[in-house]
Amino acid sequence: MKNIFLFSIYLLISISTINSQETTTSNLAWLTDFDAAKKAATVSKKPILMYFTGSDWCTPCKMLKEDFFHTTRFEKTAKKLILLEVDIPRREDIISPEQKEKNKTLVKAYNKNGGFPLLVALNAKGKVLGEISAYSMLRDPSKHFSFVESILENH
């Protein structure tokens, strides 16, 4: 009985947290080519936000996408960023073999610990401005919002 009660409380907290983030069906313009992202950053004078994900296998990545990237708050912030997605899926039909090789090269250069999800902020030359890794099962994206906001303030 105690377990049912605790589970009910956990479920209510989870639902209220999810609903409080103003979720939206995101129409963000994610680039997948690093060189194109650097060119866009040079022209626009915006920092690059590189997102390392395992779109088909990484549960924290899926939660971060829902709780952080698919919010109205992030959509507004994203206008000040060049977004670059680096996906390392397990399924072969999600990205091309050529794109997978390019993404593995970026993992070697910018995600040496191999952690997913990982956000790396870069300038137009590819210099790392900061990074934040992982995402908690508590589903609180506040650290990710703080990270992005600090990058924009200091860029």
mmCIF file with all atom_site columns, N, CA and C in Angstrom, residues 40-67:
data_model
loop_
_atom_site.group_PDB
_atom_site.id
_atom_site.type_symbol
_atom_site.label_atom_id
_atom_site.label_alt_id
_atom_site.label_comp_id
_atom_site.label_asym_id
_atom_site.label_entity_id
_atom_site.label_seq_id
_atom_site.pdbx_PDB_ins_code
_atom_site.Cartn_x
_atom_site.Cartn_y
_atom_site.Cartn_z
_atom_site.occupancy
_atom_site.B_iso_or_equiv
_atom_site.pdbx_formal_charge
_atom_site.auth_seq_id
_atom_site.auth_comp_id
_atom_site.auth_asym_id
_atom_site.auth_atom_id
_atom_site.pdbx_PDB_model_num
ATOM 1  N N  . ALA A 1 40 ? 27.256 29.428 -40.849 1.00 0.00 ? 40 ALA A N  1
ATOM 2  C CA . ALA A 1 40 ? 26.083 30.160 -40.369 1.00 0.00 ? 40 ALA A CA 1
ATOM 3  C C  . ALA A 1 40 ? 26.418 30.973 -39.126 1.00 0.00 ? 40 ALA A C  1
ATOM 4  N N  . ALA A 1 41 ? 27.238 30.433 -38.252 1.00 0.00 ? 41 ALA A N  1
ATOM 5  C CA . ALA A 1 41 ? 27.647 31.144 -37.041 1.00 0.00 ? 41 ALA A CA 1
ATOM 6  C C  . ALA A 1 41 ? 28.504 32.359 -37.382 1.00 0.00 ? 41 ALA A C  1
ATOM 7  N N  . THR A 1 42 ? 29.358 32.225 -38.385 1.00 0.00 ? 42 THR A N  1
ATOM 8  C CA . THR A 1 42 ? 30.202 33.341 -38.814 1.00 0.00 ? 42 THR A CA 1
ATOM 9  C C  . THR A 1 42 ? 29.341 34.473 -39.362 1.00 0.00 ? 42 THR A C  1
ATOM 10 N N  . VAL A 1 43 ? 28.411 34.132 -40.227 1.00 0.00 ? 43 VAL A N  1
ATOM 11 C CA . VAL A 1 43 ? 27.548 35.136 -40.862 1.00 0.00 ? 43 VAL A CA 1
ATOM 12 C C  . VAL A 1 43 ? 26.632 35.801 -39.836 1.00 0.00 ? 43 VAL A C  1
ATOM 13 N N  . SER A 1 44 ? 26.031 35.008 -38.966 1.00 0.00 ? 44 SER A N  1
ATOM 14 C CA . SER A 1 44 ? 25.035 35.530 -38.028 1.00 0.00 ? 44 SER A CA 1
ATOM 15 C C  . SER A 1 44 ? 25.638 36.056 -36.722 1.00 0.00 ? 44 SER A C  1
ATOM 16 N N  . LYS A 1 45 ? 26.903 35.709 -36.480 1.00 0.00 ? 45 LYS A N  1
ATOM 17 C CA . LYS A 1 45 ? 27.577 36.067 -35.231 1.00 0.00 ? 45 LYS A CA 1
ATOM 18 C C  . LYS A 1 45 ? 26.866 35.462 -34.011 1.00 0.00 ? 45 LYS A C  1
ATOM 19 N N  . LYS A 1 46 ? 26.330 34.251 -34.207 1.00 0.00 ? 46 LYS A N  1
ATOM 20 C CA . LYS A 1 46 ? 25.666 33.521 -33.133 1.00 0.00 ? 46 LYS A CA 1
ATOM 21 C C  . LYS A 1 46 ? 26.533 32.337 -32.730 1.00 0.00 ? 46 LYS A C  1
ATOM 22 N N  . PRO A 1 47 ? 26.442 31.916 -31.456 1.00 0.00 ? 47 PRO A N  1
ATOM 23 C CA . PRO A 1 47 ? 27.158 30.697 -31.055 1.00 0.00 ? 47 PRO A CA 1
ATOM 24 C C  . PRO A 1 47 ? 26.436 29.452 -31.589 1.00 0.00 ? 47 PRO A C  1
ATOM 25 N N  . ILE A 1 48 ? 27.194 28.383 -31.688 1.00 0.00 ? 48 ILE A N  1
ATOM 26 C CA . ILE A 1 48 ? 26.652 27.089 -32.107 1.00 0.00 ? 48 ILE A CA 1
ATOM 27 C C  . ILE A 1 48 ? 26.313 26.291 -30.851 1.00 0.00 ? 48 ILE A C  1
ATOM 28 N N  . LEU A 1 49 ? 25.151 25.669 -30.837 1.00 0.00 ? 49 LEU A N  1
ATOM 29 C CA . LEU A 1 49 ? 24.796 24.729 -29.782 1.00 0.00 ? 49 LEU A CA 1
ATOM 30 C C  . LEU A 1 49 ? 24.761 23.345 -30.418 1.00 0.00 ? 49 LEU A C  1
ATOM 31 N N  . MET A 1 50 ? 25.784 22.549 -30.103 1.00 0.00 ? 50 MET A N  1
ATOM 32 C CA . MET A 1 50 ? 25.905 21.203 -30.658 1.00 0.00 ? 50 MET A CA 1
ATOM 33 C C  . MET A 1 50 ? 25.290 20.220 -29.655 1.00 0.00 ? 50 MET A C  1
ATOM 34 N N  . TYR A 1 51 ? 24.353 19.414 -30.159 1.00 0.00 ? 51 TYR A N  1
ATOM 35 C CA . TYR A 1 51 ? 23.617 18.465 -29.324 1.00 0.00 ? 51 TYR A CA 1
ATOM 36 C C  . TYR A 1 51 ? 23.970 17.040 -29.734 1.00 0.00 ? 51 TYR A C  1
ATOM 37 N N  . PHE A 1 52 ? 24.667 16.326 -28.849 1.00 0.00 ? 52 PHE A N  1
ATOM 38 C CA . PHE A 1 52 ? 25.003 14.923 -29.074 1.00 0.00 ? 52 PHE A CA 1
ATOM 39 C C  . PHE A 1 52 ? 23.870 14.067 -28.513 1.00 0.00 ? 52 PHE A C  1
ATOM 40 N N  . THR A 1 53 ? 23.295 13.247 -29.379 1.00 0.00 ? 53 THR A N  1
ATOM 41 C CA . THR A 1 53 ? 22.166 12.425 -28.988 1.00 0.00 ? 53 THR A CA 1
ATOM 42 C C  . THR A 1 53 ? 22.261 11.028 -29.589 1.00 0.00 ? 53 THR A C  1
ATOM 43 N N  . GLY A 1 54 ? 21.626 10.110 -28.955 1.00 0.00 ? 54 GLY A N  1
ATOM 44 C CA . GLY A 1 54 ? 21.387 8.779  -29.497 1.00 0.00 ? 54 GLY A CA 1
ATOM 45 C C  . GLY A 1 54 ? 19.878 8.687  -29.645 1.00 0.00 ? 54 GLY A C  1
ATOM 46 N N  . SER A 1 55 ? 19.362 9.201  -30.749 1.00 0.00 ? 55 SER A N  1
ATOM 47 C CA . SER A 1 55 ? 17.926 9.452  -30.890 1.00 0.00 ? 55 SER A CA 1
ATOM 48 C C  . SER A 1 55 ? 17.041 8.230  -30.715 1.00 0.00 ? 55 SER A C  1
ATOM 49 N N  . ASP A 1 56 ? 17.554 7.051  -31.011 1.00 0.00 ? 56 ASP A N  1
ATOM 50 C CA . ASP A 1 56 ? 16.704 5.866  -30.936 1.00 0.00 ? 56 ASP A CA 1
ATOM 51 C C  . ASP A 1 56 ? 16.991 4.959  -29.745 1.00 0.00 ? 56 ASP A C  1
ATOM 52 N N  . TRP A 1 57 ? 17.972 5.295  -28.931 1.00 0.00 ? 57 TRP A N  1
ATOM 53 C CA . TRP A 1 57 ? 18.319 4.409  -27.814 1.00 0.00 ? 57 TRP A CA 1
ATOM 54 C C  . TRP A 1 57 ? 18.555 5.114  -26.487 1.00 0.00 ? 57 TRP A C  1
ATOM 55 N N  . CYS A 1 58 ? 18.813 6.403  -26.503 1.00 0.00 ? 58 CYS A N  1
ATOM 56 C CA . CYS A 1 58 ? 19.198 7.144  -25.295 1.00 0.00 ? 58 CYS A CA 1
ATOM 57 C C  . CYS A 1 58 ? 17.961 7.737  -24.612 1.00 0.00 ? 58 CYS A C  1
ATOM 58 N N  . THR A 1 59 ? 17.521 7.099  -23.549 1.00 0.00 ? 59 THR A N  1
ATOM 59 C CA . THR A 1 59 ? 16.327 7.564  -22.837 1.00 0.00 ? 59 THR A CA 1
ATOM 60 C C  . THR A 1 59 ? 16.491 8.981  -22.285 1.00 0.00 ? 59 THR A C  1
ATOM 61 N N  . PRO A 1 60 ? 17.613 9.335  -21.640 1.00 0.00 ? 60 PRO A N  1
ATOM 62 C CA . PRO A 1 60 ? 17.769 10.721 -21.185 1.00 0.00 ? 60 PRO A CA 1
ATOM 63 C C  . PRO A 1 60 ? 17.734 11.725 -22.351 1.00 0.00 ? 60 PRO A C  1
ATOM 64 N N  . CYS A 1 61 ? 18.231 11.333 -23.528 1.00 0.00 ? 61 CYS A N  1
ATOM 65 C CA . CYS A 1 61 ? 18.177 12.213 -24.697 1.00 0.00 ? 61 CYS A CA 1
ATOM 66 C C  . CYS A 1 61 ? 16.732 12.488 -25.098 1.00 0.00 ? 61 CYS A C  1
ATOM 67 N N  . LYS A 1 62 ? 15.926 11.448 -25.092 1.00 0.00 ? 62 LYS A N  1
ATOM 68 C CA . LYS A 1 62 ? 14.510 11.585 -25.449 1.00 0.00 ? 62 LYS A CA 1
ATOM 69 C C  . LYS A 1 62 ? 13.787 12.475 -24.442 1.00 0.00 ? 62 LYS A C  1
ATOM 70 N N  . MET A 1 63 ? 14.105 12.313 -23.156 1.00 0.00 ? 63 MET A N  1
ATOM 71 C CA . MET A 1 63 ? 13.479 13.143 -22.125 1.00 0.00 ? 63 MET A CA 1
ATOM 72 C C  . MET A 1 63 ? 13.922 14.599 -22.256 1.00 0.00 ? 63 MET A C  1
ATOM 73 N N  . LEU A 1 64 ? 15.215 14.825 -22.516 1.00 0.00 ? 64 LEU A N  1
ATOM 74 C CA . LEU A 1 64 ? 15.716 16.179 -22.682 1.00 0.00 ? 64 LEU A CA 1
ATOM 75 C C  . LEU A 1 64 ? 15.050 16.849 -23.883 1.00 0.00 ? 64 LEU A C  1
ATOM 76 N N  . LYS A 1 65 ? 14.893 16.112 -24.940 1.00 0.00 ? 65 LYS A N  1
ATOM 77 C CA . LYS A 1 65 ? 14.239 16.652 -26.134 1.00 0.00 ? 65 LYS A CA 1
ATOM 78 C C  . LYS A 1 65 ? 12.835 17.140 -25.789 1.00 0.00 ? 65 LYS A C  1
ATOM 79 N N  . GLU A 1 66 ? 12.106 16.324 -25.057 1.00 0.00 ? 66 GLU A N  1
ATOM 80 C CA . GLU A 1 66 ? 10.735 16.675 -24.688 1.00 0.00 ? 66 GLU A CA 1
ATOM 81 C C  . GLU A 1 66 ? 10.686 17.816 -23.672 1.00 0.00 ? 66 GLU A C  1
ATOM 82 N N  . ASP A 1 67 ? 11.531 17.757 -22.649 1.00 0.00 ? 67 ASP A N  1
ATOM 83 C CA . ASP A 1 67 ? 11.459 18.704 -21.538 1.00 0.00 ? 67 ASP A CA 1
ATOM 84 C C  . ASP A 1 67 ? 12.189 20.022 -21.786 1.00 0.00 ? 67 ASP A C  1
#
